[in-house]
Coordinates of C-alpha atoms in Angstrom, one line a residue:
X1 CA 13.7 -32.5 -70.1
X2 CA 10.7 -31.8 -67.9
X3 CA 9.5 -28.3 -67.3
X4 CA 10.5 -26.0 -64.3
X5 CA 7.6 -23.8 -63.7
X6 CA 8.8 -20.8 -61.2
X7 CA 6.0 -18.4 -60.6
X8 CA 6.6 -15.2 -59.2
X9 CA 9.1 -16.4 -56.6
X10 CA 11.6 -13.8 -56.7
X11 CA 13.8 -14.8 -54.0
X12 CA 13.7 -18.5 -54.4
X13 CA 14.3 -17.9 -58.3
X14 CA 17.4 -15.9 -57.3
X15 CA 18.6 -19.0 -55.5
X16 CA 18.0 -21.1 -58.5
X17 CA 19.8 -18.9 -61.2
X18 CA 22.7 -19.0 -59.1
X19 CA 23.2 -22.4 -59.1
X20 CA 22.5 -23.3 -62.9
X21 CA 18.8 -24.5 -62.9
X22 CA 16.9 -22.7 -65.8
X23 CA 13.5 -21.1 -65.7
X24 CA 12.2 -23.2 -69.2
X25 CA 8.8 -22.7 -69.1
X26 CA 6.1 -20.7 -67.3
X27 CA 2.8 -22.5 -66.7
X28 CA -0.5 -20.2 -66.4
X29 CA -1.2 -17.7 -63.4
X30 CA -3.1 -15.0 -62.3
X31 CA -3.1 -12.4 -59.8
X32 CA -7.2 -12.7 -59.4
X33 CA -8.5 -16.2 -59.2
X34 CA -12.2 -14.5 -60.8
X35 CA -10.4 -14.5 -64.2
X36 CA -10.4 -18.1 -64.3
X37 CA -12.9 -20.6 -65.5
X38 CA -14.6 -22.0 -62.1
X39 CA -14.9 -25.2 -64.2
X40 CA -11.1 -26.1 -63.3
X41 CA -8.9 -26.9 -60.1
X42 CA -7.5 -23.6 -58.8
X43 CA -5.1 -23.9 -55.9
X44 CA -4.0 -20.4 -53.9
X45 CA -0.5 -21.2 -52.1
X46 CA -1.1 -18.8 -48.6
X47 CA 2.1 -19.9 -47.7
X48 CA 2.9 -22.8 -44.9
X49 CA 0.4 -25.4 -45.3
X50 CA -2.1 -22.6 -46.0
X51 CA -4.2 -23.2 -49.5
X52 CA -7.4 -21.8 -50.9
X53 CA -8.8 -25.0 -53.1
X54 CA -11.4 -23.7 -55.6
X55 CA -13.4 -25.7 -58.1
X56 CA -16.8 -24.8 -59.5
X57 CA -17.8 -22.6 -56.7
X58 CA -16.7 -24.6 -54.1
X59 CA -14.0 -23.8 -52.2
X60 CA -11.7 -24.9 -49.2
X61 CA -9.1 -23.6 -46.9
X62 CA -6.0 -26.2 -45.5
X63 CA -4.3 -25.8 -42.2
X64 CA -4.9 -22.4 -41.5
X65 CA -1.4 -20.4 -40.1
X66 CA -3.0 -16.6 -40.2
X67 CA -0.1 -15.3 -37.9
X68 CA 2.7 -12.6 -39.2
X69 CA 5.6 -11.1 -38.2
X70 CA 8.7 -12.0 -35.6
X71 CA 5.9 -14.1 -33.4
X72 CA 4.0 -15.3 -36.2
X73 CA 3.5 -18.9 -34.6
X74 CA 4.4 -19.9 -30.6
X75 CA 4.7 -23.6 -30.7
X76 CA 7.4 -26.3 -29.7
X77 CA 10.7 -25.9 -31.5
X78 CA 11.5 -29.2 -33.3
X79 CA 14.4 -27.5 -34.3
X80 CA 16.5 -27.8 -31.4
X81 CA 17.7 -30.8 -29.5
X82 CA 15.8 -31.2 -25.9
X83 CA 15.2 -33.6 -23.4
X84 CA 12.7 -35.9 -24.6
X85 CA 11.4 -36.8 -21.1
X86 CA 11.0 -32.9 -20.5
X87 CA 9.4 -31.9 -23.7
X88 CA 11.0 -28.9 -26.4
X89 CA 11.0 -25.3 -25.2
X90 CA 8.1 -23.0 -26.2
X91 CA 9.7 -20.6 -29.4
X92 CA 8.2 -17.9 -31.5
X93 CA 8.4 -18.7 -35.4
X94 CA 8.4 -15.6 -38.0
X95 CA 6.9 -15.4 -40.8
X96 CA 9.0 -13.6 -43.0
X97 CA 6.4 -12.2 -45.6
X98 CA 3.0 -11.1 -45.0
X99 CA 0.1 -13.1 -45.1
X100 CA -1.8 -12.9 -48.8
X101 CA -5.0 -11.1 -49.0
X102 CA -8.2 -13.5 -49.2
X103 CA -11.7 -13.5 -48.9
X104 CA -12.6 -15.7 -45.7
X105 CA -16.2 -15.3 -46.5
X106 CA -15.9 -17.3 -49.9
X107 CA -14.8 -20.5 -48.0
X108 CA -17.1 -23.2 -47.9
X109 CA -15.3 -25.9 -45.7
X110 CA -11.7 -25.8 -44.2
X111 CA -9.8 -29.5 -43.8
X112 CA -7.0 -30.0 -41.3
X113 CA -4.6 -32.6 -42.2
X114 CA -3.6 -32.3 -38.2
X115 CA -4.0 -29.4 -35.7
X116 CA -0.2 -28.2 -34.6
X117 CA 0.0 -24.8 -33.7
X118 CA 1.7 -24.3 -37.5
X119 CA -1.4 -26.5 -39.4
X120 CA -3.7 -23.8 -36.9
X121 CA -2.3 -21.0 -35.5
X122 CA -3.6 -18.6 -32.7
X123 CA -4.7 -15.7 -35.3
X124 CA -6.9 -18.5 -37.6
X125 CA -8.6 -19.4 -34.3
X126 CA -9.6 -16.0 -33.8
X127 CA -10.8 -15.2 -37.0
X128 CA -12.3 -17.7 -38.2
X129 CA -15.8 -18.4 -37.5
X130 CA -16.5 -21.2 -34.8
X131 CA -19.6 -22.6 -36.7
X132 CA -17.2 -23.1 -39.9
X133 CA -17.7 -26.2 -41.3
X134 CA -14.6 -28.5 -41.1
X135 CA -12.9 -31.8 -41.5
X136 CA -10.5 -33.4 -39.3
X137 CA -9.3 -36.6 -37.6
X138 CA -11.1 -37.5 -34.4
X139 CA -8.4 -37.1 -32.5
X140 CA -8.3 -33.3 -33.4
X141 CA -11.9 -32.9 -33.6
X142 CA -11.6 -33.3 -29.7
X143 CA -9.1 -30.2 -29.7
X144 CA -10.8 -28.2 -31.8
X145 CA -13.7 -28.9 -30.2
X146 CA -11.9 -27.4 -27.2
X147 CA -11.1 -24.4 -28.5
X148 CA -14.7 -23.5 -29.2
X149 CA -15.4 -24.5 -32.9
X150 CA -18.9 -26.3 -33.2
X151 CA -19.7 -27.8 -36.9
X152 CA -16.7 -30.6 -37.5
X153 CA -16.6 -33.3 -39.6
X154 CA -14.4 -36.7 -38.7
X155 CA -13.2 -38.2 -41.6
X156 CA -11.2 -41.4 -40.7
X157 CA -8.6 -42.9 -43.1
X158 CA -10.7 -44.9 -46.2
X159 CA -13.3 -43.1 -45.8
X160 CA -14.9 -40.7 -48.0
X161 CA -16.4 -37.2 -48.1
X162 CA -19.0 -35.5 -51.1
X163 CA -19.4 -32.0 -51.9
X164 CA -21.7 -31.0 -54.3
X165 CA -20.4 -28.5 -57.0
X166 CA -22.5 -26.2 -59.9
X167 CA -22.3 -28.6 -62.0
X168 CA -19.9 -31.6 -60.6
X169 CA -19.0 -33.2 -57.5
X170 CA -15.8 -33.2 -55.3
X171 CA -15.0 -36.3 -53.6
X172 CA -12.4 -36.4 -50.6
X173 CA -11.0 -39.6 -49.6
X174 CA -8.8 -39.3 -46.5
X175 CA -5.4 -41.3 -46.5
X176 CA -2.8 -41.8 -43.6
X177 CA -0.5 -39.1 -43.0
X178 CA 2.6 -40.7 -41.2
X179 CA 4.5 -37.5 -38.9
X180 CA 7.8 -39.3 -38.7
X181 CA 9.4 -42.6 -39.4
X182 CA 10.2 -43.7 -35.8
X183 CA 7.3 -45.0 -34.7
X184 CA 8.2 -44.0 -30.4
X185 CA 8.0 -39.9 -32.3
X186 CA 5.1 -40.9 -34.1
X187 CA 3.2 -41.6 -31.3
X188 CA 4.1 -38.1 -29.5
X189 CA 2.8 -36.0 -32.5
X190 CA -0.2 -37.8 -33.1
X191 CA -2.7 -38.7 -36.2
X192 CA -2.8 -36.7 -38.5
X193 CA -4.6 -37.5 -42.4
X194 CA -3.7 -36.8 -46.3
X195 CA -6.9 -36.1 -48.3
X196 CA -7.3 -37.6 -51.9
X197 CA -9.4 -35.1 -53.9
X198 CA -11.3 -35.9 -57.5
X199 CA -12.5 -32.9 -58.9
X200 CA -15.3 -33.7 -61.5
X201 CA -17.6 -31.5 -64.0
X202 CA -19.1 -32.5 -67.1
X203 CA -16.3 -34.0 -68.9
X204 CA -13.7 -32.1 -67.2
X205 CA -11.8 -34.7 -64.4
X206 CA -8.8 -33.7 -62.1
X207 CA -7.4 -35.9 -59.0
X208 CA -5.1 -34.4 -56.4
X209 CA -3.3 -35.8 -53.0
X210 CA -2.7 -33.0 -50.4
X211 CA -0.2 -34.9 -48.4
X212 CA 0.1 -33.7 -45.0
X213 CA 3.1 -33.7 -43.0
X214 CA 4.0 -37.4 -44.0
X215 CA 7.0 -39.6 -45.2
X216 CA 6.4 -42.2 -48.5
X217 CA 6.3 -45.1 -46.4
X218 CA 4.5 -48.0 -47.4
X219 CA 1.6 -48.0 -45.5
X220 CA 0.7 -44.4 -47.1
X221 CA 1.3 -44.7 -50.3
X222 CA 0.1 -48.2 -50.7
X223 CA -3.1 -46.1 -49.3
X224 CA -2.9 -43.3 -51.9
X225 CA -1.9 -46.1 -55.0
X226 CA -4.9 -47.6 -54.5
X227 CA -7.1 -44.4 -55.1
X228 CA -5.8 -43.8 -59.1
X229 CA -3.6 -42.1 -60.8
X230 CA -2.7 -38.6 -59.6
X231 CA -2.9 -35.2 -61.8
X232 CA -1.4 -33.0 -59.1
X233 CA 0.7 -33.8 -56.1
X234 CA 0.9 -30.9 -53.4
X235 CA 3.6 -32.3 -50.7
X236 CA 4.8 -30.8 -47.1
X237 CA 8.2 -30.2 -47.5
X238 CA 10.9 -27.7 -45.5
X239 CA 12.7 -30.7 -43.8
X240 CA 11.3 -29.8 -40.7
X241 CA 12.8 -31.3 -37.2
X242 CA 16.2 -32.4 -38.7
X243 CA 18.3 -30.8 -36.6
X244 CA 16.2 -31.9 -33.5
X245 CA 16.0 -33.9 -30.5
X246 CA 12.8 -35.6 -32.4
X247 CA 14.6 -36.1 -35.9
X248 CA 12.9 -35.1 -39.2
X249 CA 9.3 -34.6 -38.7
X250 CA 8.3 -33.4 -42.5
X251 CA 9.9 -34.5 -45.9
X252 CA 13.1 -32.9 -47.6
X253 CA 13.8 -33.1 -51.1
X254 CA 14.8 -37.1 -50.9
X255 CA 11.8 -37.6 -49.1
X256 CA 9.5 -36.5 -52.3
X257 CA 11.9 -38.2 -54.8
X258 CA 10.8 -41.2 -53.3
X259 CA 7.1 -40.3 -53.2
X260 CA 7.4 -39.2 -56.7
X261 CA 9.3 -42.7 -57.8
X262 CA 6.5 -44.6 -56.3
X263 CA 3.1 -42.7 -57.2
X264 CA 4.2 -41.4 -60.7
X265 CA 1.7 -38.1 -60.3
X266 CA 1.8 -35.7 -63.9
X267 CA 2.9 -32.5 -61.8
X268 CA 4.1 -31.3 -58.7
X269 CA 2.9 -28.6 -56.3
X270 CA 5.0 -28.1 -53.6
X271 CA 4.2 -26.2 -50.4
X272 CA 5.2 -25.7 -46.7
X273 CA 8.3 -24.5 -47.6
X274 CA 10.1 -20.6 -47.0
X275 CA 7.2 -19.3 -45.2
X276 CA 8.2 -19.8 -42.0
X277 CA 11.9 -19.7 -39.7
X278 CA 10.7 -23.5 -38.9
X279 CA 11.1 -24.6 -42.2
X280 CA 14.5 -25.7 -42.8
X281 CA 15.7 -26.7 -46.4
X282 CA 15.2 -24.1 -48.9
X283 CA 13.0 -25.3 -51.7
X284 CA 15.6 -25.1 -54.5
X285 CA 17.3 -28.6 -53.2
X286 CA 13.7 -29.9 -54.1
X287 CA 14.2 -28.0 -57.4
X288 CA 17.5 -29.8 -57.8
X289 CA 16.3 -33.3 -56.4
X290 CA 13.6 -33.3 -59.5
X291 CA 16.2 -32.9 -62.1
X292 CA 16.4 -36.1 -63.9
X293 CA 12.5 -36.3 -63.7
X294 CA 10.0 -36.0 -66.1
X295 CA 7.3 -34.7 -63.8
X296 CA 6.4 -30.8 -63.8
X297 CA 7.3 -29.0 -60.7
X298 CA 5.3 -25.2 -59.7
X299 CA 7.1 -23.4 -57.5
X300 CA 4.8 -20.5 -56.6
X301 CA 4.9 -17.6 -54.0
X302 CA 2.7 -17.1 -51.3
X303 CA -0.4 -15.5 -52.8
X304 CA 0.6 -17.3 -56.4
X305 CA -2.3 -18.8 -58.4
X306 CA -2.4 -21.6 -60.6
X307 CA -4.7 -23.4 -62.4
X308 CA -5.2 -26.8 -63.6

């Protein structure tokens, strides 16, 4: 049987117990990502979309969602069922924790899969720095652009990215990130990219696909098949939009079954999931889905560490 690894997720463990799926293992974690080796992947869940990527003293931050509280994020419901030809009303999303303590400073470069108000939120945009280096699409390099930041990167699907580590190299190969199925939706939320990571010192060799909001259709993960094998998968789950006039906009537990069934990755990462009221299946269905797999899934808590 494959290993469950629940990491200091109180509430969601509490949901698991109760309906029969056993903690049987605990992978490694620390509270203080300086007790780690730098020569190893080291993913910080923020919660949301939100990660802190570290590896040989480089690291970067994902879709940045800063905002907390009752009116954590104001952005289009896809939640609710609205007149298409009118557009979704304008709601508040909580976010029902608080946002993890992190050193901003320490960031070398900050990638956007795609710029919705939950990818990059009001309260990022006003902290962080406009001359941060980033990565984006070019269709959101135009909106941030906009909104004052100066030093972004394009990096179009295929195409590949170096950063220079201590004593490695991480290469970042951006892949397709599908929004929805239906192509008409597709074209109302826009590009958005997946990034294919290979982490590499000395000896030491780790790949990774940070999904995006996406669904394991062909064109993706033909895309992501032809990059390698993958050590960690980190998908966008929370089942976002099903209840909505635009249908499901990110993947629910079914969704990453698929993705799993098709690129065979070694363990599982899930995030974009709980943080948020616009998330809308609980993560232990994904916990449930994975079952009758052999792949390890971590299930961490906003702030959680592991290492790789």
């Amino acid at each position: 049987m494959n290993r469950r690894n629940f990491l200091g997720l109180s509430g969601t463990t509490a949901l698991v117990s109760a309906v029969g799926l056993p903690v049987l293992a605990q992978a490694k974690t620390h509270a203080k990502a300086s007790s780690m080796p730098e020569e190893a992947l080291q993913i910080q869940w923020l919660g949301g979309a939100t990660m802190l990527i570290s590896f040989d003293g480089v690291t970067f931050l994902t879709d940045p969602a800063f905002g907390i509280g009752e009116q954590a994020i104001v952005m289009p419901n896809p939640n609710e069922m609205f007149d298409l030809a009118k557009g979704p009303n304008i709601k508040p999303q909580p976010r029902f924790g608080t946002l993890p303590a992190f050193d901003l400073g320490a960031v070398t470069a900050t990638l956007i899969s795609h710029s919705h108000p939950d990818h990059f939120d009001a309260a990022a945009q006003a902290k962080i720095a406009s001359d941060m280096p980033m990565i984006a699409t070019e269709h959101d390099k135009q909106v941030l652009a906009k909104k004052g930041f100066s030093n972004i990167s394009t990096l179009p699907w295929g195409k590949q990215v170096v950063f220079p580590t201590k004593s490695g190299q991480i290469t970042i190969t951006a892949v397709p990130a599908e929004h929805s199925e239906n192509a008409e939706i597709l074209k109302v939320l826009g590009p958005g990219n997946g990034y294919f990571f290979e982490f590499v010192a000395g000896e030491y060799r780790r790949t990774m696909y940070w999904t995006g909001d996406t669904f394991p259709v062909d064109g993706v993960v033909d895309e992501v098949q032809a990059l390698g094998s993958i050590d960690v998968l980190v998908p966008h789950v929370g089942g976002v939009g099903a209840t909505g006039a635009l249908g499901k906009i990110s993947m629910d537990a079914a969704d990453v079954v698929k993705m799993v069934d098709r690129l065979r990755p070694k363990r599982i990462l899930p995030i974009h999931h709980s943080t948020f009221g616009l998330f809308l299946e609980p993560i232990w269905k994904l916990v449930q889905a994975m079952e009758r797999h052999e792949v390890d899934l971590d299930v961490i808590s906003e702030g959680g560490i592991v290492q790789y």
